[in-house]
Structure formats: structure tokens, C-alpha cells
mmCIF file of C-alpha atoms in Angstrom:
data_model
loop_
_atom_site.group_PDB
_atom_site.id
_atom_site.type_symbol
_atom_site.label_atom_id
_atom_site.label_comp_id
_atom_site.label_asym_id
_atom_site.label_seq_id
_atom_site.Cartn_x
_atom_site.Cartn_y
_atom_site.Cartn_z
ATOM 1 C CA MET A 1 56.070 39.926 157.516
ATOM 2 C CA ARG A 2 54.045 42.805 156.090
ATOM 3 C CA ASP A 3 51.949 41.902 153.072
ATOM 4 C CA TYR A 4 53.931 43.836 150.489
ATOM 5 C CA TYR A 5 51.939 42.298 147.649
ATOM 6 C CA LYS A 6 48.754 43.750 149.139
ATOM 7 C CA ILE A 7 50.378 47.162 149.609
ATOM 8 C CA LEU A 8 51.361 47.204 145.915
ATOM 9 C CA GLU A 9 47.918 45.814 144.955
ATOM 10 C CA VAL A 10 49.324 42.828 143.046
ATOM 11 C CA PRO A 11 48.639 39.102 143.574
ATOM 12 C CA GLU A 12 51.187 37.014 145.453
ATOM 13 C CA GLY A 13 53.734 35.658 143.007
ATOM 14 C CA ALA A 14 53.228 38.536 140.561
ATOM 15 C CA SER A 15 55.946 39.058 137.970
ATOM 16 C CA LEU A 16 58.633 41.700 138.344
ATOM 17 C CA ASP A 17 57.103 43.727 135.500
ATOM 18 C CA GLU A 18 53.707 43.694 137.226
ATOM 19 C CA ILE A 19 55.310 44.907 140.468
ATOM 20 C CA LYS A 20 57.102 47.746 138.667
ATOM 21 C CA GLN A 21 53.965 48.809 136.796
ATOM 22 C CA SER A 22 51.865 48.807 139.952
ATOM 23 C CA TYR A 23 54.542 50.755 141.844
ATOM 24 C CA ARG A 24 54.667 53.470 139.172
ATOM 25 C CA ARG A 25 50.865 53.745 139.184
ATOM 26 C CA LEU A 26 50.570 53.964 142.977
ATOM 27 C CA ALA A 27 53.578 56.273 143.381
ATOM 28 C CA LYS A 28 51.954 58.656 140.933
ATOM 29 C CA GLN A 29 48.590 58.369 142.725
ATOM 30 C CA TYR A 30 50.066 59.114 146.185
ATOM 31 C CA HIS A 31 52.728 61.538 145.005
ATOM 32 C CA PRO A 32 52.755 64.357 147.622
ATOM 33 C CA ASP A 33 52.635 66.938 144.847
ATOM 34 C CA VAL A 34 49.401 65.400 143.515
ATOM 35 C CA ASN A 35 47.703 63.869 146.549
ATOM 36 C CA LYS A 36 47.108 66.410 149.327
ATOM 37 C CA SER A 37 45.557 63.994 151.825
ATOM 38 C CA GLN A 38 47.116 63.723 155.281
ATOM 39 C CA ASP A 39 48.217 60.097 154.850
ATOM 40 C CA ALA A 40 49.748 60.583 151.373
ATOM 41 C CA HIS A 41 53.266 60.826 152.810
ATOM 42 C CA GLN A 42 52.868 57.626 154.852
ATOM 43 C CA LYS A 43 51.292 55.783 151.930
ATOM 44 C CA PHE A 44 54.057 56.918 149.585
ATOM 45 C CA CYS A 45 56.695 55.579 152.008
ATOM 46 C CA GLU A 46 54.843 52.259 152.391
ATOM 47 C CA ILE A 47 54.677 51.819 148.628
ATOM 48 C CA SER A 48 58.368 52.633 148.290
ATOM 49 C CA GLU A 49 59.245 50.218 151.104
ATOM 50 C CA ALA A 50 57.247 47.409 149.485
ATOM 51 C CA TYR A 51 58.870 48.060 146.130
ATOM 52 C CA GLU A 52 62.379 48.212 147.598
ATOM 53 C CA PHE A 53 61.846 45.001 149.582
ATOM 54 C CA LEU A 54 60.415 42.904 146.766
ATOM 55 C CA THR A 55 62.826 44.091 144.052
ATOM 56 C CA ASN A 56 66.034 44.238 146.109
ATOM 57 C CA HIS A 57 65.662 41.770 148.999
ATOM 58 C CA TRP A 58 63.113 39.141 148.042
ATOM 59 C CA PRO A 59 64.816 36.069 146.510
ATOM 60 C CA ARG A 60 62.148 35.558 143.893
ATOM 61 C CA TYR A 61 62.932 38.860 142.175
ATOM 62 C CA SER A 62 66.293 40.132 143.381
ATOM 63 C CA SER A 63 69.072 39.628 140.847
ATOM 64 C CA LYS A 64 71.698 39.229 143.577
ATOM 65 C CA TYR A 65 69.831 36.150 144.857
ATOM 66 C CA ALA A 66 68.732 34.886 141.462
ATOM 67 C CA SER A 67 72.325 34.902 140.270
ATOM 68 C CA SER A 68 73.455 32.669 143.133
ATOM 69 C CA GLN A 69 73.523 28.903 142.674
ATOM 70 C CA GLY A 70 70.530 26.973 143.940
ATOM 71 C CA TYR A 71 68.772 29.971 145.435
ATOM 72 C CA GLU A 72 65.370 28.286 145.014
ATOM 73 C CA GLN A 73 66.502 25.359 147.173
ATOM 74 C CA LYS A 74 68.047 27.680 149.780
ATOM 75 C CA TYR A 75 64.866 29.724 149.794
ATOM 76 C CA ARG A 76 62.724 26.639 150.560
ATOM 77 C CA GLU A 77 65.168 25.301 153.160
ATOM 78 C CA HIS A 78 65.376 28.502 155.166
ATOM 79 C CA GLN A 79 61.826 29.759 154.723
ATOM 80 C CA ASN A 80 60.694 28.446 158.142
ATOM 81 C CA SER A 81 63.978 28.799 160.020
ATOM 82 C CA ASP A 82 65.148 31.426 162.506
ATOM 83 C CA VAL A 83 67.875 32.425 160.070
ATOM 84 C CA TYR A 84 65.268 33.236 157.459
ATOM 85 C CA GLU A 85 63.215 35.266 159.955
ATOM 86 C CA GLN A 86 66.334 37.257 160.794
ATOM 87 C CA PHE A 87 66.936 37.781 157.099
ATOM 88 C CA ILE A 88 63.397 39.070 156.686
ATOM 89 C CA ARG A 89 63.763 41.542 159.573
ATOM 90 C CA GLU A 90 67.076 42.859 158.245
ATOM 91 C CA ALA A 91 65.717 43.107 154.715
ATOM 92 C CA GLN A 92 62.659 45.003 155.915
ATOM 93 C CA GLU A 93 64.814 47.456 157.829
ATOM 94 C CA ARG A 94 67.034 48.030 154.795
ATOM 95 C CA ALA A 95 63.927 48.542 152.660
ATOM 96 C CA ARG A 96 62.515 51.092 155.125
ATOM 97 C CA LYS A 97 65.795 53.023 155.138
ATOM 98 C CA GLN A 98 65.920 53.033 151.350
ATOM 99 C CA ALA A 99 62.280 54.145 151.168
ATOM 100 C CA ARG A 100 62.963 57.030 153.564
ATOM 101 C CA MET A 101 66.055 58.013 151.571
ATOM 102 C CA ARG A 102 64.028 57.877 148.367
ATOM 103 C CA TYR A 103 61.352 60.132 149.869
ATOM 104 C CA GLU A 104 63.882 62.588 151.323
ATOM 105 C CA LYS A 105 65.610 62.830 147.954
ATOM 106 C CA PHE A 106 62.268 63.476 146.277
ATOM 107 C CA ARG A 107 61.379 66.105 148.896
ATOM 108 C CA ARG A 108 64.662 67.988 148.349
ATOM 109 C CA GLN A 109 64.237 67.865 144.588
ATOM 110 C CA HIS A 110 60.642 69.034 144.908
ATOM 111 C CA GLU A 111 61.621 71.971 147.139
ATOM 112 C CA ALA A 112 64.385 72.947 144.712
ATOM 113 C CA PHE A 113 61.882 72.790 141.846
ATOM 114 C CA GLN A 114 59.452 74.996 143.780
ATOM 115 C CA GLU A 115 62.146 77.535 144.655
ATOM 116 C CA SER A 116 63.307 77.720 141.032
ATOM 117 C CA GLY A 117 59.923 79.203 140.083
ATOM 118 C CA LEU A 118 59.333 76.609 137.355
ATOM 119 C CA ASN A 119 56.332 75.229 139.209
ATOM 120 C CA ASP A 120 54.686 78.668 139.301
ATOM 121 C CA ILE A 121 55.432 79.252 135.610
ATOM 122 C CA ALA A 122 53.897 75.872 134.730
ATOM 123 C CA LEU A 123 50.795 76.656 136.813
ATOM 124 C CA LEU A 124 50.436 80.065 135.172
ATOM 125 C CA ILE A 125 50.709 78.547 131.684
ATOM 126 C CA THR A 126 48.137 75.904 132.662
ATOM 127 C CA ILE A 127 45.671 78.577 133.850
ATOM 128 C CA VAL A 128 46.147 80.610 130.650
ATOM 129 C CA MET A 129 45.647 77.525 128.472
ATOM 130 C CA ARG A 130 42.527 76.543 130.388
ATOM 131 C CA ALA A 131 41.092 80.027 129.993
ATOM 132 C CA PHE A 132 41.840 79.844 126.268
ATOM 133 C CA SER A 133 40.173 76.398 126.118
ATOM 134 C CA LEU A 134 37.026 77.863 127.666
ATOM 135 C CA ILE A 135 36.945 80.652 125.069
ATOM 136 C CA LEU A 136 37.533 78.078 122.308
ATOM 137 C CA PHE A 137 34.640 75.966 123.607
ATOM 138 C CA LEU A 138 32.262 78.952 123.525
ATOM 139 C CA PHE A 139 33.445 79.801 119.998
ATOM 140 C CA LEU A 140 32.927 76.228 118.719
ATOM 141 C CA PHE A 141 29.557 75.864 120.428
ATOM 142 C CA LEU A 142 28.019 79.249 119.570
ATOM 143 C CA THR A 143 29.425 80.034 116.110
ATOM 144 C CA PRO A 144 27.217 77.554 114.141
ATOM 145 C CA LEU A 145 24.129 78.789 115.985
ATOM 146 C CA ILE A 146 24.906 82.483 115.412
ATOM 147 C CA LEU A 147 25.724 81.980 111.710
ATOM 148 C CA THR A 148 22.541 79.953 111.266
ATOM 149 C CA ALA A 149 20.431 82.651 112.924
ATOM 150 C CA PHE A 150 21.926 85.662 111.131
ATOM 151 C CA ASP A 151 23.251 84.330 107.807
ATOM 152 C CA HIS A 152 21.884 81.083 106.291
ATOM 153 C CA TRP A 153 20.196 77.923 107.598
ATOM 154 C CA SER A 154 22.846 75.707 105.934
ATOM 155 C CA TRP A 155 25.381 76.732 108.609
ATOM 156 C CA ILE A 156 23.549 74.398 111.001
ATOM 157 C CA LEU A 157 25.278 71.483 109.231
ATOM 158 C CA THR A 158 28.639 72.622 110.636
ATOM 159 C CA ILE A 159 27.410 71.394 114.025
ATOM 160 C CA PHE A 160 28.317 67.833 112.976
ATOM 161 C CA PHE A 161 31.925 68.898 112.380
ATOM 162 C CA VAL A 162 32.412 71.474 115.153
ATOM 163 C CA TRP A 163 30.427 70.225 118.134
ATOM 164 C CA PRO A 164 32.393 66.942 118.558
ATOM 165 C CA PHE A 165 35.471 69.096 119.371
ATOM 166 C CA ALA A 166 33.345 71.198 121.714
ATOM 167 C CA ALA A 167 32.120 67.993 123.376
ATOM 168 C CA GLY A 168 35.717 66.897 123.937
ATOM 169 C CA LEU A 169 36.503 70.197 125.632
ATOM 170 C CA ALA A 170 33.315 69.933 127.721
ATOM 171 C CA TRP A 171 34.424 66.485 128.909
ATOM 172 C CA TYR A 172 37.793 67.954 129.909
ATOM 173 C CA PHE A 173 36.021 70.765 131.814
ATOM 174 C CA HIS A 174 33.907 68.212 133.644
ATOM 175 C CA ASP A 175 36.889 66.100 134.690
ATOM 176 C CA ASN A 176 38.713 69.166 136.080
ATOM 177 C CA ARG A 177 35.706 71.119 137.349
ATOM 178 C CA LYS A 178 36.816 71.190 141.006
ATOM 179 C CA ASN A 179 40.117 72.939 140.380
ATOM 180 C CA TYR A 180 39.836 74.180 136.825
ATOM 181 C CA PHE A 181 41.247 77.653 137.446
ATOM 182 C CA LYS A 182 43.354 76.538 140.404
ATOM 183 C CA PRO A 183 45.358 73.495 139.250
ATOM 184 C CA GLY A 184 47.761 73.917 142.174
ATOM 185 C CA ASN A 185 49.142 76.312 144.747
ATOM 186 C CA PHE A 186 51.674 78.960 143.776
ATOM 187 C CA TYR A 187 54.887 78.768 145.766
ATOM 188 C CA TYR A 188 55.708 82.474 145.455
ATOM 189 C CA SER A 189 53.257 84.939 146.951
ATOM 190 C CA ALA A 190 53.651 88.733 146.858
ATOM 191 C CA ALA A 191 55.008 88.644 150.423
ATOM 192 C CA LYS A 192 57.521 85.913 149.606
ATOM 193 C CA ILE A 193 58.724 87.760 146.493
ATOM 194 C CA LYS A 194 59.178 90.933 148.540
ATOM 195 C CA GLN A 195 61.093 88.944 151.138
ATOM 196 C CA LEU A 196 63.458 87.605 148.460
ATOM 197 C CA PHE A 197 64.521 91.131 147.474
ATOM 198 C CA THR A 198 64.616 92.693 150.939
ATOM 199 C CA GLU A 199 65.718 89.990 153.363
ATOM 200 C CA LYS A 200 69.407 89.974 154.308
ATOM 201 C CA HIS A 201 71.402 87.267 156.055
ATOM 202 C CA GLN A 202 74.163 87.902 158.544
ATOM 203 C CA THR A 203 77.380 86.492 157.118
ATOM 204 C CA SER A 204 81.073 87.186 156.797
ATOM 205 C CA GLU A 205 81.303 85.461 153.409
ATOM 206 C CA ARG A 206 82.055 87.665 150.398
ATOM 207 C CA CYS A 207 79.866 87.873 147.319
ATOM 208 C CA TYR A 208 81.440 86.297 144.248
ATOM 209 C CA TYR A 209 79.515 88.486 141.788
ATOM 210 C CA CYS A 210 80.047 91.947 143.323
ATOM 211 C CA LYS A 211 83.318 93.202 144.752
ATOM 212 C CA ASN A 212 83.376 94.405 148.364
ATOM 213 C CA LYS A 213 79.872 93.068 149.043
ATOM 214 C CA LYS A 214 78.813 90.566 151.661
ATOM 215 C CA ALA A 215 76.999 87.433 150.533
ATOM 216 C CA ASP A 216 73.853 88.407 152.442
ATOM 217 C CA SER A 217 71.308 87.047 149.940
ATOM 218 C CA ARG A 218 70.367 83.585 148.672
ATOM 219 C CA PRO A 219 73.266 81.836 146.956
ATOM 220 C CA TYR A 220 73.179 80.981 143.303
ATOM 221 C CA LYS A 221 72.643 77.237 142.886
ATOM 222 C CA LEU A 222 74.470 75.665 139.977
ATOM 223 C CA GLU A 223 73.468 72.073 139.252
ATOM 224 C CA LEU A 224 76.237 69.894 137.831
ATOM 225 C CA LEU A 225 76.308 66.223 136.962
ATOM 226 C CA LYS A 226 78.849 63.557 136.146
ATOM 227 C CA LEU A 227 77.831 60.719 133.862
ATOM 228 C CA LYS A 228 78.492 57.371 135.556
ATOM 229 C CA ASP A 229 76.762 54.973 133.186
ATOM 230 C CA VAL A 230 74.359 54.684 130.254
ATOM 231 C CA ARG A 231 72.014 51.709 130.481
ATOM 232 C CA PHE A 232 70.155 50.391 127.469
ATOM 233 C CA GLY A 233 66.992 48.333 127.813
ATOM 234 C CA SER A 234 64.890 46.420 125.325
ATOM 235 C CA GLN A 235 61.632 44.556 125.799
ATOM 236 C CA GLY A 236 60.933 43.715 122.201
ATOM 237 C CA PHE A 237 59.940 45.637 119.117
ATOM 238 C CA ARG A 238 59.368 49.382 119.734
ATOM 239 C CA GLN A 239 60.070 49.006 123.458
ATOM 240 C CA HIS A 240 63.569 50.343 123.891
ATOM 241 C CA ASN A 241 64.833 52.753 126.530
ATOM 242 C CA VAL A 242 68.010 54.493 127.590
ATOM 243 C CA LYS A 243 68.707 55.482 131.183
ATOM 244 C CA TYR A 244 71.427 57.906 132.245
ATOM 245 C CA VAL A 245 72.987 57.205 135.639
ATOM 246 C CA ASN A 246 74.434 60.459 136.982
ATOM 247 C CA LYS A 247 76.276 61.683 140.026
ATOM 248 C CA ASP A 248 74.565 64.982 140.894
ATOM 249 C CA LEU A 249 76.205 67.944 142.581
ATOM 250 C CA THR A 250 74.933 71.375 143.630
ATOM 251 C CA VAL A 251 77.452 74.207 143.935
ATOM 252 C CA MET A 252 76.290 77.068 146.166
ATOM 253 C CA ILE A 253 77.893 80.313 144.943
ATOM 254 C CA PRO A 254 77.767 83.140 147.549
ATOM 255 C CA ARG A 255 75.771 86.136 146.364
ATOM 256 C CA SER A 256 74.886 89.579 147.703
ATOM 257 C CA GLN A 257 71.493 91.216 147.618
ATOM 258 C CA LYS A 258 72.745 93.648 144.989
ATOM 259 C CA ALA A 259 73.853 90.800 142.710
ATOM 260 C CA PHE A 260 70.552 88.980 143.215
ATOM 261 C CA ILE A 261 68.539 92.073 142.256
ATOM 262 C CA ILE A 262 70.687 92.901 139.207
ATOM 263 C CA GLN A 263 70.594 89.316 137.936
ATOM 264 C CA SER A 264 66.828 89.132 138.478
ATOM 265 C CA ILE A 265 66.382 92.380 136.530
ATOM 266 C CA ASN A 266 68.454 90.919 133.715
ATOM 267 C CA ASN A 267 66.198 87.856 133.562
ATOM 268 C CA VAL A 268 63.189 90.146 133.145
ATOM 269 C CA VAL A 269 65.064 92.228 130.518
ATOM 270 C CA LYS A 270 65.790 89.126 128.431
ATOM 271 C CA ILE A 271 62.187 87.906 128.607
ATOM 272 C CA LEU A 272 60.738 91.338 127.712
ATOM 273 C CA SER A 273 63.239 91.773 124.851
ATOM 274 C CA ILE A 274 62.252 88.439 123.342
ATOM 275 C CA ILE A 275 58.520 89.140 123.725
ATOM 276 C CA ALA A 276 58.864 92.681 122.294
ATOM 277 C CA CYS A 277 60.789 91.488 119.226
ATOM 278 C CA LEU A 278 58.439 88.553 118.641
ATOM 279 C CA PHE A 279 55.342 90.754 118.615
ATOM 280 C CA PHE A 280 56.518 94.186 117.476
ATOM 281 C CA LEU A 281 59.673 93.828 115.345
ATOM 282 C CA ASN A 282 58.843 94.449 111.689
ATOM 283 C CA ILE A 283 60.468 91.275 110.304
ATOM 284 C CA SER A 284 58.538 88.550 108.501
ATOM 285 C CA SER A 285 60.508 85.563 109.857
ATOM 286 C CA THR A 286 59.484 84.423 113.344
ATOM 287 C CA PRO A 287 62.793 82.577 113.993
ATOM 288 C CA TRP A 288 64.723 85.768 113.211
ATOM 289 C CA ARG A 289 62.488 87.859 115.450
ATOM 290 C CA LEU A 290 63.365 85.402 118.218
ATOM 291 C CA ILE A 291 67.088 85.642 117.406
ATOM 292 C CA PHE A 292 67.023 89.448 117.364
ATOM 293 C CA GLY A 293 65.108 89.406 120.660
ATOM 294 C CA MET A 294 67.786 87.254 122.285
ATOM 295 C CA VAL A 295 70.605 89.409 120.881
ATOM 296 C CA THR A 296 68.885 92.586 122.096
ATOM 297 C CA GLY A 297 68.293 91.082 125.533
ATOM 298 C CA GLY A 298 71.939 89.981 125.720
ATOM 299 C CA ILE A 299 73.240 93.448 124.816
ATOM 300 C CA ILE A 300 70.979 95.276 127.291
ATOM 301 C CA SER A 301 71.705 92.829 130.121
ATOM 302 C CA GLY A 302 75.432 93.111 129.391
ATOM 303 C CA ILE A 303 75.241 96.902 129.688
ATOM 304 C CA VAL A 304 73.367 96.561 133.002
ATOM 305 C CA LEU A 305 76.065 94.243 134.348
ATOM 306 C CA VAL A 306 78.914 96.555 133.308
ATOM 307 C CA VAL A 307 77.269 99.699 134.696
ATOM 308 C CA SER A 308 76.387 98.000 138.007
ATOM 309 C CA GLY A 309 79.767 96.282 138.361
ATOM 310 C CA THR A 310 78.184 92.826 138.623
ATOM 311 C CA ARG A 311 79.323 89.522 137.177
ATOM 312 C CA SER A 312 76.934 87.424 135.124
ATOM 313 C CA ASN A 313 75.564 84.311 136.787
ATOM 314 C CA VAL A 314 75.247 82.473 133.455
ATOM 315 C CA SER A 315 78.702 83.136 131.990
ATOM 316 C CA TYR A 316 79.517 79.455 132.536
ATOM 317 C CA LEU A 317 77.427 78.785 129.418
ATOM 318 C CA ILE A 318 80.049 80.475 127.225
ATOM 319 C CA THR A 319 82.252 77.569 126.131
ATOM 320 C CA TYR A 320 84.017 76.671 122.883
ATOM 321 C CA ASN A 321 81.447 74.026 122.118
ATOM 322 C CA GLN A 322 78.564 76.424 122.798
ATOM 323 C CA ILE A 323 79.993 79.153 120.553
ATOM 324 C CA ILE A 324 80.521 76.701 117.679
ATOM 325 C CA ARG A 325 77.001 75.331 118.061
ATOM 326 C CA ILE A 326 75.478 78.836 118.072
ATOM 327 C CA VAL A 327 77.358 79.690 114.868
ATOM 328 C CA ILE A 328 76.098 76.480 113.234
ATOM 329 C CA TRP A 329 72.509 77.122 114.417
ATOM 330 C CA ILE A 330 72.465 80.676 113.043
ATOM 331 C CA ALA A 331 74.164 79.640 109.789
ATOM 332 C CA ALA A 332 71.595 76.871 109.252
ATOM 333 C CA VAL A 333 68.678 79.244 109.894
ATOM 334 C CA ALA A 334 70.292 81.889 107.635
ATOM 335 C CA ALA A 335 70.616 79.331 104.818
ATOM 336 C CA ALA A 336 66.839 78.828 104.950
ATOM 337 C CA THR A 337 66.106 82.582 104.884
ATOM 338 C CA LYS A 338 65.883 85.251 102.180
ATOM 339 C CA PHE A 339 67.225 88.643 103.215
ATOM 340 C CA TYR A 340 66.134 91.999 101.812
ATOM 341 C CA PHE A 341 67.965 95.223 102.671
ATOM 342 C CA LYS A 342 65.789 98.036 101.237
ATOM 343 C CA PRO A 343 63.799 97.931 103.447
ATOM 344 C CA PHE A 344 65.424 95.329 105.678
ATOM 345 C CA ASP A 345 63.474 92.119 106.045
ATOM 346 C CA ALA A 346 64.081 88.419 106.594
ATOM 347 C CA VAL A 347 61.662 85.966 105.005
ATOM 348 C CA SER A 348 61.854 82.294 105.936
ATOM 349 C CA LYS A 349 61.827 79.705 103.171
ATOM 350 C CA ASP A 350 59.500 76.700 103.278
ATOM 351 C CA THR A 351 62.371 74.563 104.586
ATOM 352 C CA ILE A 352 62.920 76.637 107.731
ATOM 353 C CA TYR A 353 60.892 74.427 110.066
ATOM 354 C CA PHE A 354 62.535 71.274 108.746
ATOM 355 C CA VAL A 355 65.915 72.911 109.457
ATOM 356 C CA ILE A 356 64.893 73.803 113.010
ATOM 357 C CA PHE A 357 63.574 70.278 113.600
ATOM 358 C CA ALA A 358 66.854 68.816 112.329
ATOM 359 C CA LEU A 359 68.826 71.147 114.618
ATOM 360 C CA VAL A 360 66.839 70.055 117.639
ATOM 361 C CA ILE A 361 67.179 66.335 116.882
ATOM 362 C CA PHE A 362 70.836 66.278 115.807
ATOM 363 C CA ASP A 363 72.178 68.821 118.265
ATOM 364 C CA SER A 364 73.148 66.104 120.756
ATOM 365 C CA PHE A 365 75.099 64.338 117.984
ATOM 366 C CA LEU A 366 76.872 67.612 117.215
ATOM 367 C CA LEU A 367 77.612 68.004 120.925
ATOM 368 C CA GLN A 368 79.263 64.572 120.950
ATOM 369 C CA LEU A 369 81.410 65.403 117.913
ATOM 370 C CA LEU A 370 82.574 68.655 119.484
ATOM 371 C CA SER A 371 83.312 66.864 122.759
ATOM 372 C CA ILE A 372 85.567 64.423 120.899
ATOM 373 C CA ALA A 373 87.227 67.150 118.836
ATOM 374 C CA LEU A 374 87.783 69.645 121.670
ATOM 375 C CA GLY A 375 88.471 67.151 124.443
ATOM 376 C CA LYS A 376 88.617 68.635 127.943
ATOM 377 C CA TYR A 377 88.103 72.160 126.574
ATOM 378 C CA ALA A 378 84.637 71.359 125.191
ATOM 379 C CA PHE A 379 82.757 72.231 128.399
ATOM 380 C CA TYR A 380 85.322 74.466 130.052
ATOM 381 C CA PRO A 381 83.986 78.064 130.438
ATOM 382 C CA LEU A 382 85.904 80.790 128.602
ATOM 383 C CA ILE A 383 85.133 83.265 131.394
ATOM 384 C CA HIS A 384 86.609 82.787 134.850
ATOM 385 C CA GLN A 385 84.177 81.056 137.242
ATOM 386 C CA HIS A 386 83.917 80.402 140.947
ATOM 387 C CA PRO A 387 86.897 78.220 141.999
ATOM 388 C CA GLN A 388 84.654 75.366 143.125
ATOM 389 C CA VAL A 389 82.833 75.342 139.766
ATOM 390 C CA GLU A 390 86.097 75.299 137.814
ATOM 391 C CA ALA A 391 87.459 72.489 139.980
ATOM 392 C CA LYS A 392 84.378 70.330 139.431
ATOM 393 C CA ILE A 393 84.366 70.918 135.668
ATOM 394 C CA LYS A 394 88.022 69.824 135.569
ATOM 395 C CA GLU A 395 86.922 66.654 137.378
ATOM 396 C CA GLY A 396 84.521 65.894 134.530
ATOM 397 C CA TYR A 397 81.263 67.444 135.734
ATOM 398 C CA ILE A 398 78.987 68.951 133.077
ATOM 399 C CA LEU A 399 75.764 70.978 133.019
ATOM 400 C CA TYR A 400 73.418 68.592 131.210
ATOM 401 C CA ASN A 401 73.275 65.302 129.331
ATOM 402 C CA ASP A 402 73.513 65.199 125.547
ATOM 403 C CA ILE A 403 69.880 64.156 125.098
ATOM 404 C CA PRO A 404 67.950 65.346 122.005
ATOM 405 C CA VAL A 405 65.821 68.428 122.761
ATOM 406 C CA LEU A 406 67.441 68.884 126.214
ATOM 407 C CA SER A 407 70.867 69.590 124.703
ATOM 408 C CA PHE A 408 69.258 72.171 122.393
ATOM 409 C CA PHE A 409 66.929 74.019 124.767
ATOM 410 C CA TYR A 410 68.702 73.721 128.118
ATOM 411 C CA PRO A 411 71.392 76.396 127.470
ATOM 412 C CA ILE A 412 68.741 78.750 126.045
ATOM 413 C CA PHE A 413 66.490 78.173 129.047
ATOM 414 C CA LYS A 414 69.336 78.706 131.542
ATOM 415 C CA TRP A 415 70.511 81.861 129.753
ATOM 416 C CA ILE A 416 67.038 83.409 129.923
ATOM 417 C CA LEU A 417 66.044 82.437 133.458
ATOM 418 C CA GLY A 418 69.456 82.017 135.065
#
């Protein structure tokens, strides 16, 4: 038998918690998205196989064996028998299959994440933040020296307060010096972006979003899920966790090149509208600049859709529960705002950020109340959707779990980026 304890870098007879902790550490270390070495894939599969075998097939840890009567005695009796050797071979094969399935599932999820563009956005934000950190380091390091040289000697004392922060940034620079301005590889290059908007596929399928158009572009992927179970765990004081067990489903909605281009333009319109209102709209309240930016982006994108004769790819977000929540969000923000009409201005009260924090935290609770009150109509779109989407929603599939923060930001995120 392979030494699975050695693969997971734990001593023989280690506890189940030690095995799980070591697996998480090693899986993160050899994650193909982090470790670019040639044997990372093989190592990742070996770690997964060892974890699957010990936690699901090894009598000492597996609940299905531990729950059986006298498993310790059976384990000792059969340890040196041919039956036990056969058991080991079968268990190893099952573990290998599960490890391969685990890796294939990860690979598909990773590819979907890359194609969504979120990876590139995260990399871009990381590069911008690192550039800002470098500027901040220079400011913290040089400012006391410049003020001391050109103003007064007493400024030198600020070194004791400022330079420790600069030292922390310098340590961060040192740890990431090899790939500081290249934390990863961008999935979308200029050539790949051009290919997205110009490449056509031969198909007889019709586009759902544009009448009389062939679905010759990439389909729109709508991720749905069905809640199967909610598992609660507790390992003592301040060590509680909740795990959602979902049945995932991806609906591929046929789309033409025209629809893809129009919907992509609308995503850019929404982003630019929000940025323009945040930075240039002459209103004192930042939350209201954001709201006006979203309203402006929605109006412009709606006009583009009507003029081009294209259906929206995010109309599934318009549900009874979503409309009620939006009204409550805006009403709560309005209650913490003072409005002036000559000239028009909106000034946030001191309580505005507490209100926003409360909305984020309690939005999932509000979602639950609306689900109970509205029943099956809570998540049902008000605008007609693709038949397959409507069928799955009737079967109980939803867009996202009612988790704090996720339930608040997910619909906003999907509306902006599609």
C-alpha cells in the first residue's frame, strides 16, 4: 500500500483533524493556479488520493466503518488476510477515481473562472494596489527627510512613527520581489479579445436574444444552484461553521455575435456611468452618486437594447423579491440623507455607513422573509426567460445562496458585468 501518511506529511496514526489540516495546506501549496511546476498536477492528484483514501476508506477514520459494530476487531482480524488486501486495492482505486474527479471538477471551475474575466480583473486590481503601495512607501520614507531638510529639524522625530509602516511595506516588497508587477498571467490577450468579437461558429441554432439571428457566438452561461442541505459544525467556543451543499447547474443560452457585442457594450456603459457619477457628479453623498450612476447606466443600456432589438442577458434578476429589496435599500439610504433642492444636493448623515452595514448584514434575513411571504414567486423572473431557465427555476433552482454579503452584492455584480 502507498504510504498515504507520508504523502500528506503527517505521522502514522495522525488524527482526522491533523489529516484535514495537512491536506488543506498541501492542496494550497500545489494548487495548479499557484504552483506552476511541471509535477504540480501529479502532486495535487496524489494529495487528493491520499486524503480521499484515509478519510473515506480507511477504517480508522471513515465514519461508515467507525459506525459499524466491532470494526476495530474486524480491522485487526483481516489486516493480514487476502480479503483485506483486496479491500485495500479496491479502496485505492476508488480513491484514485475520486481524486481525478475532484481535479477535473476543479479544472472546469478554474477554466470557467478564467473565461469570466474575474481573474484578469483581480490581477489588474492587484497590480494597481502594488503600484500604489510602492508610491506610499516612497512617501512614508522620504517625507520626514524632506521636511527635516527644508523646514525644521524636529520633523526627524516623525521617523519613529512613519518608518515602521514603511518597513512593513519594504518587507512585503521583498517577499514578492520576483513577481511584484506580474502576480499572474492574464487570460485575455488583445488577440483573444479580438477573437471573441469576430469569431463566428457554424450552427443552425437560433439566438435567443436577437430575432432572426443564428447563435454563432459564445453562449451565455447562467449558473444556477439548488440547495440540498445546510450543515452546521462546531468545534468549541468561536469555532463554528456553516456549509451549504448545492446541486450546481449551468444553462447554456444560445447567443449571436450581435447579441454578444451589444451586451458587452452595455457592461462597459454601466461601468463608465458608475465611474463618471462617482467622480464627476456634483452631489455630496457618495452612496447617492453610486445610485445615480447605476440608474444612469440602466437607462442608457436599456435604450441601447431597444434600439438594437436585443434582449437583456440579466433580466432574470428582475424578480418580486429583488424589486422589494431595492425599494427597501433606497428607502433606508434616503432616511439617512438630507436633500436640498435649490441647488439640488444630497448630504449623507453620520448614520449612513451604519445603515449600509446593516443592509449588507441583514439582507440575507430579508431575503428569507420575502421567500416565505412570496413563496414560489420570490425568485421567479418577471420578464420572460429562456424556456430551460424557467423550467429549472420552477424546479427550485436559484441564482445564489442567502449568505450575508453575497446576497447583497451578487445581484449588483451580475447586473454590472452580466
